[in-house]
């Protein structure tokens, strides 16, 4: 808005989402605190940051993937992983509205958009979403990623159709990255023809990199 563009980034240390003015590349004073303000908008108890420097903030306020779509900032909340599985709390996708003119956060509008399904009946957990994208047709794409070596070969690319407040999951095994549905390396994007591009581990043999998944 107002001829200015912004880049939104998340911090593992304090759990805040910051805004960068791409004209000056300065981090602006405005920030968004999901653990306090986002959860308050959904009438949930706050999760404050412990304030410990050089350590990751608490699970439940840890934001990873972020993406702007239709004047809302979508973001992934990291609740669990292979080291910290939870039978009660799944990783989530939330969104918060942005002022269409100023790009500022509107915390009272935050809503929970989706809770990720478990990997399978034997591994009752999901991995955090590192990347979010939207196809030209409005499909929401999510790429999970491990954060430690012992979590590799467990992450998926997932997709949802619908719109804010009404997303419906597609089959969990819809996208094969390499030779499996659990080889995501945390990156996903859709091109103008609805093809899906994903980063992966062991795509073929010892090949690691980017794979194009044709539409359909």
mmCIF file of N, CA and C in Angstrom, residues 117-120 125 127 142-146 151-159 170-186 198-203 211 213:
data_model
loop_
_atom_site.group_PDB
_atom_site.id
_atom_site.type_symbol
_atom_site.label_atom_id
_atom_site.label_comp_id
_atom_site.label_asym_id
_atom_site.label_seq_id
_atom_site.Cartn_x
_atom_site.Cartn_y
_atom_site.Cartn_z
ATOM 1 N N UNK A 117 -2.734 -33.137 9.618
ATOM 2 C CA UNK A 117 -2.999 -34.531 9.993
ATOM 3 C C UNK A 117 -1.705 -35.225 10.392
ATOM 4 N N UNK A 118 -1.797 -36.277 11.221
ATOM 5 C CA UNK A 118 -0.589 -37.034 11.565
ATOM 6 C C UNK A 118 -0.020 -37.728 10.342
ATOM 7 N N UNK A 119 1.253 -38.066 10.438
ATOM 8 C CA UNK A 119 1.921 -38.710 9.297
ATOM 9 C C UNK A 119 1.239 -40.010 8.915
ATOM 10 N N UNK A 120 0.992 -40.849 9.892
ATOM 11 C CA UNK A 120 0.246 -42.091 9.674
ATOM 12 C C UNK A 120 -0.155 -42.648 11.042
ATOM 13 N N UNK A 125 2.174 -37.885 14.564
ATOM 14 C CA UNK A 125 2.608 -36.500 14.665
ATOM 15 C C UNK A 125 2.821 -35.939 13.267
ATOM 16 N N UNK A 127 5.090 -32.697 11.071
ATOM 17 C CA UNK A 127 6.290 -31.888 11.174
ATOM 18 C C UNK A 127 5.925 -30.441 10.863
ATOM 19 N N UNK A 142 1.454 -26.610 1.384
ATOM 20 C CA UNK A 142 2.259 -26.581 2.593
ATOM 21 C C UNK A 142 3.390 -27.586 2.460
ATOM 22 N N UNK A 143 4.598 -27.186 2.844
ATOM 23 C CA UNK A 143 5.725 -28.113 2.857
ATOM 24 C C UNK A 143 6.251 -28.234 4.281
ATOM 25 N N UNK A 144 6.196 -29.442 4.815
ATOM 26 C CA UNK A 144 6.782 -29.708 6.122
ATOM 27 C C UNK A 144 8.306 -29.808 5.985
ATOM 28 N N UNK A 145 8.983 -29.616 7.113
ATOM 29 C CA UNK A 145 10.434 -29.813 7.132
ATOM 30 C C UNK A 145 10.871 -30.296 8.519
ATOM 31 N N UNK A 146 11.833 -31.182 8.508
ATOM 32 C CA UNK A 146 12.511 -31.595 9.724
ATOM 33 C C UNK A 146 13.450 -30.466 10.154
ATOM 34 N N UNK A 151 15.151 -36.363 11.729
ATOM 35 C CA UNK A 151 13.794 -36.181 11.234
ATOM 36 C C UNK A 151 13.675 -36.269 9.726
ATOM 37 N N UNK A 152 14.795 -36.533 9.044
ATOM 38 C CA UNK A 152 14.751 -36.587 7.583
ATOM 39 C C UNK A 152 13.899 -37.754 7.111
ATOM 40 N N UNK A 153 13.366 -37.603 5.895
ATOM 41 C CA UNK A 153 12.555 -38.629 5.254
ATOM 42 C C UNK A 153 11.259 -38.894 6.005
ATOM 43 N N UNK A 154 10.703 -37.824 6.543
ATOM 44 C CA UNK A 154 9.414 -37.926 7.222
ATOM 45 C C UNK A 154 8.467 -36.786 6.844
ATOM 46 N N UNK A 155 8.949 -35.795 6.085
ATOM 47 C CA UNK A 155 8.174 -34.581 5.822
ATOM 48 C C UNK A 155 7.398 -34.685 4.511
ATOM 49 N N UNK A 156 6.235 -34.005 4.489
ATOM 50 C CA UNK A 156 5.307 -34.117 3.357
ATOM 51 C C UNK A 156 5.049 -32.769 2.696
ATOM 52 N N UNK A 157 4.498 -32.834 1.486
ATOM 53 C CA UNK A 157 3.881 -31.685 0.835
ATOM 54 C C UNK A 157 2.375 -31.923 0.871
ATOM 55 N N UNK A 158 1.635 -31.000 1.483
ATOM 56 C CA UNK A 158 0.192 -31.132 1.649
ATOM 57 C C UNK A 158 -0.530 -30.014 0.909
ATOM 58 N N UNK A 159 -1.783 -30.225 0.588
ATOM 59 C CA UNK A 159 -2.545 -29.178 -0.093
ATOM 60 C C UNK A 159 -3.969 -29.113 0.434
ATOM 61 N N UNK A 170 -6.847 -31.913 0.851
ATOM 62 C CA UNK A 170 -6.766 -32.920 -0.194
ATOM 63 C C UNK A 170 -6.141 -34.179 0.405
ATOM 64 N N UNK A 171 -6.122 -35.297 -0.330
ATOM 65 C CA UNK A 171 -5.494 -36.516 0.215
ATOM 66 C C UNK A 171 -4.065 -36.256 0.690
ATOM 67 N N UNK A 172 -3.711 -36.814 1.828
ATOM 68 C CA UNK A 172 -2.393 -36.525 2.413
ATOM 69 C C UNK A 172 -1.248 -37.072 1.568
ATOM 70 N N UNK A 173 -1.526 -38.077 0.741
ATOM 71 C CA UNK A 173 -0.459 -38.672 -0.067
ATOM 72 C C UNK A 173 -0.550 -38.230 -1.534
ATOM 73 N N UNK A 174 -1.142 -37.071 -1.767
ATOM 74 C CA UNK A 174 -1.351 -36.614 -3.143
ATOM 75 C C UNK A 174 -0.031 -36.325 -3.859
ATOM 76 N N UNK A 175 0.953 -35.796 -3.150
ATOM 77 C CA UNK A 175 2.192 -35.380 -3.797
ATOM 78 C C UNK A 175 3.344 -36.290 -3.405
ATOM 79 N N UNK A 176 3.912 -36.936 -4.425
ATOM 80 C CA UNK A 176 5.112 -37.732 -4.221
ATOM 81 C C UNK A 176 6.317 -36.863 -4.551
ATOM 82 N N UNK A 177 7.177 -36.678 -3.582
ATOM 83 C CA UNK A 177 8.430 -35.958 -3.797
ATOM 84 C C UNK A 177 9.514 -37.016 -3.893
ATOM 85 N N UNK A 178 10.110 -37.153 -5.068
ATOM 86 C CA UNK A 178 11.027 -38.255 -5.277
ATOM 87 C C UNK A 178 10.260 -39.560 -5.317
ATOM 88 N N UNK A 179 10.736 -40.527 -4.567
ATOM 89 C CA UNK A 179 10.122 -41.854 -4.602
ATOM 90 C C UNK A 179 9.134 -42.097 -3.473
ATOM 91 N N UNK A 180 8.756 -41.030 -2.750
ATOM 92 C CA UNK A 180 7.903 -41.222 -1.583
ATOM 93 C C UNK A 180 7.098 -39.961 -1.315
ATOM 94 N N UNK A 181 6.080 -40.086 -0.474
ATOM 95 C CA UNK A 181 5.289 -38.920 -0.067
ATOM 96 C C UNK A 181 5.859 -38.256 1.175
ATOM 97 N N UNK A 182 7.028 -38.726 1.660
ATOM 98 C CA UNK A 182 7.582 -38.181 2.906
ATOM 99 C C UNK A 182 9.039 -37.739 2.729
ATOM 100 N N UNK A 183 9.379 -37.196 1.556
ATOM 101 C CA UNK A 183 10.753 -36.765 1.311
ATOM 102 C C UNK A 183 10.856 -35.260 1.110
ATOM 103 N N UNK A 184 9.885 -34.507 1.591
ATOM 104 C CA UNK A 184 9.946 -33.050 1.472
ATOM 105 C C UNK A 184 11.140 -32.489 2.222
ATOM 106 N N UNK A 185 11.753 -31.443 1.628
ATOM 107 C CA UNK A 185 12.842 -30.733 2.308
ATOM 108 C C UNK A 185 12.412 -29.335 2.719
ATOM 109 N N UNK A 186 11.100 -29.039 2.627
ATOM 110 C CA UNK A 186 10.582 -27.810 3.218
ATOM 111 C C UNK A 186 10.299 -26.660 2.285
ATOM 112 N N UNK A 198 8.716 -28.632 -5.650
ATOM 113 C CA UNK A 198 9.029 -28.918 -4.255
ATOM 114 C C UNK A 198 10.492 -29.302 -4.105
ATOM 115 N N UNK A 199 11.092 -28.901 -2.977
ATOM 116 C CA UNK A 199 12.435 -29.373 -2.664
ATOM 117 C C UNK A 199 12.324 -30.697 -1.922
ATOM 118 N N UNK A 200 13.299 -31.565 -2.175
ATOM 119 C CA UNK A 200 13.217 -32.879 -1.569
ATOM 120 C C UNK A 200 14.560 -33.520 -1.335
ATOM 121 N N UNK A 201 14.549 -34.558 -0.502
ATOM 122 C CA UNK A 201 15.725 -35.380 -0.225
ATOM 123 C C UNK A 201 15.588 -36.708 -0.966
ATOM 124 N N UNK A 202 16.673 -37.152 -1.551
ATOM 125 C CA UNK A 202 16.717 -38.422 -2.277
ATOM 126 C C UNK A 202 15.580 -38.473 -3.302
ATOM 127 N N UNK A 203 15.636 -37.544 -4.259
ATOM 128 C CA UNK A 203 14.613 -37.533 -5.306
ATOM 129 C C UNK A 203 14.723 -38.790 -6.170
ATOM 130 N N UNK A 211 12.018 -30.633 -7.495
ATOM 131 C CA UNK A 211 11.254 -31.504 -8.395
ATOM 132 C C UNK A 211 9.991 -30.803 -8.863
ATOM 133 N N UNK A 213 6.250 -31.291 -10.075
ATOM 134 C CA UNK A 213 5.150 -32.250 -10.038
ATOM 135 C C UNK A 213 4.062 -31.724 -10.961
#
